[in-house]
Tab-separated table of C-alpha atoms in Angstrom:
chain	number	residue	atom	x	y	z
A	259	UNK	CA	-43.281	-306.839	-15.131
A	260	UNK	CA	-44.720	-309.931	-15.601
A	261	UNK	CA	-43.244	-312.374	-17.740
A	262	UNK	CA	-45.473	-315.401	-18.443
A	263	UNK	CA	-49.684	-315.394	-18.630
A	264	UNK	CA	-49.976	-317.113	-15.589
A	265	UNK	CA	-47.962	-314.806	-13.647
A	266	UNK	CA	-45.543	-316.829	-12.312
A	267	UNK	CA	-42.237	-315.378	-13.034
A	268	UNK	CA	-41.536	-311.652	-13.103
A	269	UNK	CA	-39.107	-308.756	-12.717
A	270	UNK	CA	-39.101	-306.468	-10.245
A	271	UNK	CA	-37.368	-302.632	-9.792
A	272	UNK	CA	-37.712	-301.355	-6.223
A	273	UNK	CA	-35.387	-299.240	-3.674
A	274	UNK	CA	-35.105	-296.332	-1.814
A	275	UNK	CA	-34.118	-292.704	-0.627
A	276	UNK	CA	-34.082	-291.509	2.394
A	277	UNK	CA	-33.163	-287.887	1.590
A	278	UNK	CA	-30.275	-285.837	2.760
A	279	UNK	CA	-30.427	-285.449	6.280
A	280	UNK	CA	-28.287	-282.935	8.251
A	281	UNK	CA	-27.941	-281.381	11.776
A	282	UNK	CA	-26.760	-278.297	13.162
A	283	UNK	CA	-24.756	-277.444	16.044
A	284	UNK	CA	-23.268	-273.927	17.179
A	285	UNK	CA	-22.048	-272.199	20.181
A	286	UNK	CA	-20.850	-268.710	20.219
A	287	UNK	CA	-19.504	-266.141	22.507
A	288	UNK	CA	-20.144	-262.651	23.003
A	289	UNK	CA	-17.759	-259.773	21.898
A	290	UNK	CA	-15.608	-259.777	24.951
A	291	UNK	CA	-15.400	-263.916	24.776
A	292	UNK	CA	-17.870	-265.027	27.312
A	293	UNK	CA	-18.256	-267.710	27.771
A	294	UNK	CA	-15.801	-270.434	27.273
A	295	UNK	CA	-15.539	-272.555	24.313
A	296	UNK	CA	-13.129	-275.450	23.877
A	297	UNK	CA	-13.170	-277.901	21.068
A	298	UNK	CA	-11.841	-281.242	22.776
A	299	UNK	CA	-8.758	-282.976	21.217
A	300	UNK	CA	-6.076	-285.001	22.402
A	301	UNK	CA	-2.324	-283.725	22.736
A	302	UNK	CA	-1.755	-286.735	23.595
A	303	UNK	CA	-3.978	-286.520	26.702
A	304	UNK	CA	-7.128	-284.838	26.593
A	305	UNK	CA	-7.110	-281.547	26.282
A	306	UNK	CA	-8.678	-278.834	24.173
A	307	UNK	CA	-8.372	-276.026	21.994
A	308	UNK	CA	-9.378	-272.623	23.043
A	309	UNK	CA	-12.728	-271.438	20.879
A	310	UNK	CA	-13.291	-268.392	22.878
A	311	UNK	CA	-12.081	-267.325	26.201
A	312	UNK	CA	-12.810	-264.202	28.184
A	313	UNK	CA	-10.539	-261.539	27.242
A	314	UNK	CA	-7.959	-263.253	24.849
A	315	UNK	CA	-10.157	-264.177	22.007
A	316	UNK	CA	-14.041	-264.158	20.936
A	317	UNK	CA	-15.275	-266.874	18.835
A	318	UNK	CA	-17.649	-268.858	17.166
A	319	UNK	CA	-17.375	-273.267	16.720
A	320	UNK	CA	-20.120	-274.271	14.106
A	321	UNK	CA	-20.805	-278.338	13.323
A	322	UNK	CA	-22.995	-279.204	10.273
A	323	UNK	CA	-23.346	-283.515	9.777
A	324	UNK	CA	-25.064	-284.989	6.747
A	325	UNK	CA	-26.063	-288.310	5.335
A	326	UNK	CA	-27.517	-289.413	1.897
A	327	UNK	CA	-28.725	-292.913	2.165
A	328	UNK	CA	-30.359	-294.643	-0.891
A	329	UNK	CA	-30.757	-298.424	-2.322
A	330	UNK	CA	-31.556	-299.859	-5.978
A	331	UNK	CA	-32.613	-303.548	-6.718
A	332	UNK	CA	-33.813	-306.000	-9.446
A	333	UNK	CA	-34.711	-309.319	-8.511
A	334	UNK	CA	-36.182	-312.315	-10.876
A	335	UNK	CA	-39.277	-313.497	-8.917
A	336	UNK	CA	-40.720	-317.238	-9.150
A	337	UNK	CA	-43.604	-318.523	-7.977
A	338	UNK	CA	-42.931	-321.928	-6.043
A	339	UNK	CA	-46.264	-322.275	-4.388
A	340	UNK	CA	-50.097	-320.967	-4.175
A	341	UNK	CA	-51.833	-323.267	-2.422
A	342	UNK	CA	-55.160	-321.797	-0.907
A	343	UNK	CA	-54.439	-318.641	0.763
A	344	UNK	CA	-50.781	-318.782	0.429
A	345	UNK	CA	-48.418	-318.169	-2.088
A	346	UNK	CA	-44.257	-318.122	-1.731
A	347	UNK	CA	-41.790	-316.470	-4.152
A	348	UNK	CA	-38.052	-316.869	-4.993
A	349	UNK	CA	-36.156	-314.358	-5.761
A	350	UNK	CA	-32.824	-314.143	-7.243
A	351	UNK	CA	-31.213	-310.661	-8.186
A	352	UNK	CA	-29.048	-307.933	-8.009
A	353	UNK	CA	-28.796	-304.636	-5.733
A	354	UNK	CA	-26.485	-301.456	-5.332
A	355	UNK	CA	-26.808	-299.572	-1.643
A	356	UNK	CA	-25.074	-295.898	-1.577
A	357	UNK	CA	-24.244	-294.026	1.965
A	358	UNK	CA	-22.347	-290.445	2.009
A	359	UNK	CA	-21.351	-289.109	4.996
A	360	UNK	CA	-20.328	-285.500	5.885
A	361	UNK	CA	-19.336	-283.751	8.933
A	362	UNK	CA	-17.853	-279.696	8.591
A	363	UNK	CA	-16.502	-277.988	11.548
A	364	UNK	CA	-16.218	-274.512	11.347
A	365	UNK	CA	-14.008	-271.960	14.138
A	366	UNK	CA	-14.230	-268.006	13.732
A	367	UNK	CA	-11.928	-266.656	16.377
A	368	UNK	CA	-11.244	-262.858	16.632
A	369	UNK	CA	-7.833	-262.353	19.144
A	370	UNK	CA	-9.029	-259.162	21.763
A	371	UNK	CA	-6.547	-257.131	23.302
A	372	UNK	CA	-5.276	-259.207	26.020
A	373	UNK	CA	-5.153	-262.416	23.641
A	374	UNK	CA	-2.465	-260.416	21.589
A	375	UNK	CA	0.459	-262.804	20.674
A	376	UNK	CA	-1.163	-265.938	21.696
A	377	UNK	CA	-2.388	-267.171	18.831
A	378	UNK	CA	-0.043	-267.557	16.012
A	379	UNK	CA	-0.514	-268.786	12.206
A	380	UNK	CA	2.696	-270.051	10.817
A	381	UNK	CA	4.764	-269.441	13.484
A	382	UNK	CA	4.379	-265.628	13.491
A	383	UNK	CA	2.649	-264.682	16.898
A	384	UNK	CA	-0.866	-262.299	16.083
A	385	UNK	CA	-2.039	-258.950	16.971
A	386	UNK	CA	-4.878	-258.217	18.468
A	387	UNK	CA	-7.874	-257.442	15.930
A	388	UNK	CA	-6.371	-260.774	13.957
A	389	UNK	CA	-9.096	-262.786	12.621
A	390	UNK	CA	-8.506	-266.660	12.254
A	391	UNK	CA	-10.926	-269.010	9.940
A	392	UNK	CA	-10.729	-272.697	10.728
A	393	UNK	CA	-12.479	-275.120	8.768
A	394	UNK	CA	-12.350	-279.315	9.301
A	395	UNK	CA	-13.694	-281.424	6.355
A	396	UNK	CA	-14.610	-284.551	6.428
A	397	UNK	CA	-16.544	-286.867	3.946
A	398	UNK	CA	-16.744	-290.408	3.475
A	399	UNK	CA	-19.118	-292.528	0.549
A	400	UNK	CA	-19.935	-296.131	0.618
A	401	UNK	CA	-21.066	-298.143	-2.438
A	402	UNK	CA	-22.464	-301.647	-2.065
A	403	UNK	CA	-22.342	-303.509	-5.020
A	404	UNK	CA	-23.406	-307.672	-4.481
A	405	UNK	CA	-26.021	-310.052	-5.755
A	406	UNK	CA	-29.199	-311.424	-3.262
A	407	UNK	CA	-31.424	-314.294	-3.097
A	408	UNK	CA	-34.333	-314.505	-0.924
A	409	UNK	CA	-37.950	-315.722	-0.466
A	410	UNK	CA	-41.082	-314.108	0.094
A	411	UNK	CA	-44.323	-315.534	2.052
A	412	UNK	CA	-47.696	-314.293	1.602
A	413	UNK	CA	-51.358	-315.220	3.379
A	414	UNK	CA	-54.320	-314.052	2.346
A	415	UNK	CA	-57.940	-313.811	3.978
A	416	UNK	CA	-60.472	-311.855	2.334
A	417	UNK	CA	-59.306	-308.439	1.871
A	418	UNK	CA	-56.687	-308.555	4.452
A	419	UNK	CA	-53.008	-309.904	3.436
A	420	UNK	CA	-50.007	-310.289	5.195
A	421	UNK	CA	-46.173	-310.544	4.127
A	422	UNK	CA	-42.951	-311.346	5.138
A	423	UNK	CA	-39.811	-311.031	2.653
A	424	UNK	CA	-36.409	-312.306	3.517
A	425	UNK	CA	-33.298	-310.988	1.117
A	426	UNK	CA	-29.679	-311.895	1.949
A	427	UNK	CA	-27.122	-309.528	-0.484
A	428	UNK	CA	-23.391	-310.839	-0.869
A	429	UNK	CA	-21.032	-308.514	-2.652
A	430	UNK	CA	-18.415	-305.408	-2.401
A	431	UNK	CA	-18.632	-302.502	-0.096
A	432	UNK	CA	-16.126	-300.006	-1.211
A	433	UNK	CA	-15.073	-296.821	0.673
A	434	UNK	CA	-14.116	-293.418	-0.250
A	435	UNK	CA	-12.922	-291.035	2.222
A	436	UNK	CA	-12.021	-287.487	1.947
A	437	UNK	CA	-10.467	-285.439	4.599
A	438	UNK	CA	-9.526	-281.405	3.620
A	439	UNK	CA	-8.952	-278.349	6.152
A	440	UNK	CA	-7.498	-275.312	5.626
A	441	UNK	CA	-6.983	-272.295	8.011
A	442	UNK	CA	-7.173	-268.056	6.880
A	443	UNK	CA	-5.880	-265.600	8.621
A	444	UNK	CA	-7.084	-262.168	7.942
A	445	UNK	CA	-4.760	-258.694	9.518
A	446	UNK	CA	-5.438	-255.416	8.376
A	447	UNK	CA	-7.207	-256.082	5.575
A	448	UNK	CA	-4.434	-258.787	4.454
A	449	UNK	CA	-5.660	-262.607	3.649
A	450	UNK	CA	-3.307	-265.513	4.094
A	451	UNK	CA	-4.435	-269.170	3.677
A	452	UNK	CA	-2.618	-272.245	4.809
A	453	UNK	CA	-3.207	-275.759	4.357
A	454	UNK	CA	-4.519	-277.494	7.677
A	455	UNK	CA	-7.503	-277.136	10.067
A	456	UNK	CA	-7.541	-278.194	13.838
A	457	UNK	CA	-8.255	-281.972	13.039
A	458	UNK	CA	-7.438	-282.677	9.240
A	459	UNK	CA	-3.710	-281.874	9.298
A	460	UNK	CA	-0.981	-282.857	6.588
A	461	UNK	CA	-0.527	-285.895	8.437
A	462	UNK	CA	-3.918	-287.151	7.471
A	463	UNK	CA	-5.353	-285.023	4.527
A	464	UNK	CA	-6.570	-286.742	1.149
A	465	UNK	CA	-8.221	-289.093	-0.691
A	466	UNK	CA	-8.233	-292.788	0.553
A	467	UNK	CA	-9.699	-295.479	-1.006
A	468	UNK	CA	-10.361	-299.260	-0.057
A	469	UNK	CA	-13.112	-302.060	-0.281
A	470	UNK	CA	-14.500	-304.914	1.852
A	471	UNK	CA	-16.711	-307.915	1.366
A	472	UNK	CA	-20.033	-307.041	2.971
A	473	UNK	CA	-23.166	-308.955	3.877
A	474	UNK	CA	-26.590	-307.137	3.742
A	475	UNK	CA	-29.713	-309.266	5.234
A	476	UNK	CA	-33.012	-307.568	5.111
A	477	UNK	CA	-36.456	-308.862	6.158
A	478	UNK	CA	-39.586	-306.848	5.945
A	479	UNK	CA	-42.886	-307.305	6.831
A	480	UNK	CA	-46.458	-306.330	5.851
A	481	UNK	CA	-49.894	-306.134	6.623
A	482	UNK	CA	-52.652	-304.841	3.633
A	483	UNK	CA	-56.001	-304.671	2.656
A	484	UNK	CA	-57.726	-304.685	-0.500
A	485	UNK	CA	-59.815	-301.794	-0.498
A	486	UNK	CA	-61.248	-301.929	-4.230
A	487	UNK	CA	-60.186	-303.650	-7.442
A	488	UNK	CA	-57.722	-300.953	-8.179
A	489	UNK	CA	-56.407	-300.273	-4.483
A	490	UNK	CA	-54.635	-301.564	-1.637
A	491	UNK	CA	-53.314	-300.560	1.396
A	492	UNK	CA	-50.307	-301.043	2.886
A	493	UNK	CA	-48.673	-301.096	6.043
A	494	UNK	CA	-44.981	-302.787	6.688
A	495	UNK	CA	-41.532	-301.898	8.723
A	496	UNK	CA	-38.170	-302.969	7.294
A	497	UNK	CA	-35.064	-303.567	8.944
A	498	UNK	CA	-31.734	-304.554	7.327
A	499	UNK	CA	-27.901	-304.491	8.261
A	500	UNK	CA	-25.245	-303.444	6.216
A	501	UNK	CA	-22.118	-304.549	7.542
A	502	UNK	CA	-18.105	-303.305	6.936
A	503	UNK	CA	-19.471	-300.106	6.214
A	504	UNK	CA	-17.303	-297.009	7.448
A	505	UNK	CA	-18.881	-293.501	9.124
A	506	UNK	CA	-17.489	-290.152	8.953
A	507	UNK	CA	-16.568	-290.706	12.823
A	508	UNK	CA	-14.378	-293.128	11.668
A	509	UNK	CA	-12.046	-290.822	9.806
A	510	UNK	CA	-11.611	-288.490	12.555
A	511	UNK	CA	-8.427	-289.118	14.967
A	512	UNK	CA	-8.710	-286.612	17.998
A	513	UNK	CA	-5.110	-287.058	18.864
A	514	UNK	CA	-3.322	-283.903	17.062
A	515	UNK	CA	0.166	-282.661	16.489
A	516	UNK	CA	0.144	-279.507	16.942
A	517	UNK	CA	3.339	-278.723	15.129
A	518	UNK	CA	0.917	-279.604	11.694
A	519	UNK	CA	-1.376	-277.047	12.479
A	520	UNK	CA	-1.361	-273.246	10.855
A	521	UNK	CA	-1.928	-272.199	14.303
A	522	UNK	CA	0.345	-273.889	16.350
A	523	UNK	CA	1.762	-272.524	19.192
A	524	UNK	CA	5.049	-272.374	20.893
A	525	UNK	CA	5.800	-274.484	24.537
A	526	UNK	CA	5.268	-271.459	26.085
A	527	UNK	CA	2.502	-270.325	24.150
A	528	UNK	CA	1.230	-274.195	25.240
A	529	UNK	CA	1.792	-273.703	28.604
A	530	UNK	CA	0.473	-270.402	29.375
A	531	UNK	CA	-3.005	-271.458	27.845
A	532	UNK	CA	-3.299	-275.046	29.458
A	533	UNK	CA	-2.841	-272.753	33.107
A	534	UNK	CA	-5.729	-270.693	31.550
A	535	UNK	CA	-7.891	-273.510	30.476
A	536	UNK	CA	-7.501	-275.372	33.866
């Protein structure tokens, strides 16, 4: 919107979405448990938890990752210069960036015959025909909130223009992160939940908040042409930075206790599966 006749000083609304973007990833075993499956942890070395495993258990490991990335802006724009073909802008304003990041892991494990007793939930040791439901939930927004200057450069010849904008934001990131699991076992027809998946365990389940001073430079470039009167033509790449911002693989700590988990298991019960597993 322009503010003066001579179009000199404006205000300007622009941003972005990038849509919710999410991937897939599943492996599953047939009914007798072939083939292996291991989700890899730390206990405190690296090791792994059994998925599926011929003839103790069949099962099923399924990942699902998201992200929701968008930005809103309003800058003040003066006109320093236009002298022949070029013209450069200041801009002074205002802008709010938003990131949320997801990540679900999901376990169906059925225990088979010779798995009986091997798996427990809660300390009691489960038949076979058990069914075990593990689910790992992990979620973490970021909100930028800061003010930006910059400058913008434009040349002109003919119908062909090209740009270059430069915007430096200074403000607050903050950080919300949210970390659930919970594990259901079903027997006979019987359903029993218990807080706790394989990585999100008492120890680190909840809500946790904090904020960090954050510095977001952007440039972006552009090449157009004036095709008619009423239409242009536009061709540009952007590339900004956004640091002290936190991912979802940040939350996640692979090193487990397995004493916090519904399903933990015994020494022995330890020790007889890390022979299997190796």
């Amino acid at each position: 919107m322009w503010l003066d006749p001579e179009r000199l000083q404006s205000l300007e609304v622009g941003g972005f979405w990038m849509g919710k973007n999410s991937r897939q990833y599943s492996a599953t075993s047939d009914a007798v448990g072939n083939p292996v499956i291991v989700q890899p942890v730390l206990i405190p070395a690296e090791s792994g938890l059994l998925v599926a495993f011929p003839g103790l258990q069949a099962g099923k490991i399924y990942v699902n990752s998201g992200m929701d990335f968008s930005s809103l802006e309003m800058n003040y724009v003066v006109n320093a210069i236009r002298l022949n073909n070029w013209s450069i802008d200041s801009l002074l304003g205002v802008r709010y960036l938003y990131m949320n990041d997801t990540l679900n892991i999901s376990q169906n494990i059925n225990v088979l015959p010779g798995g009986a007793g091997l798996i427990p939930f809660n300390n009691v040791a489960q038949p076979a025909g058990a069914n075990v439901l593990i689910n790992d939930s992990f979620n973490i927004t970021n909100r930028f909130y800061g003010a930006q200057v910059g400058g913008r450069v434009n040349w002109t010849w003919g119908g062909f223009d090209v740009g270059a904008v430069m915007k430096v934001g200074l403000g607050a990131t903050s950080h919300v992160a949210i970390i659930d699991g919970f594990t259901t076992l079903n027997v006979a027809g019987a359903t029993t939940s218990a807080r706790g998946g394989s990585l999100a365990q008492p120890s680190n389940i909840g809500r946790f908040t904090s904020t960090d001073f954050s510095v977001v430079p952007e440039l972006t470039l552009t090449i157009g042409y004036q095709v008619t009167t009423n239409l242009r033509v536009m061709l540009g790449y952007t590339a900004f930075d956004w640091n002290r911002i936190q991912r979802v693989g940040n939350q996640i700590d692979r090193r487990i206790d397995q004493t916090q988990s519904p399903t933990n298991r015994s020494e022995e019960h330890t020790s007889e599966l890390q022979s299997l597993r190796h």
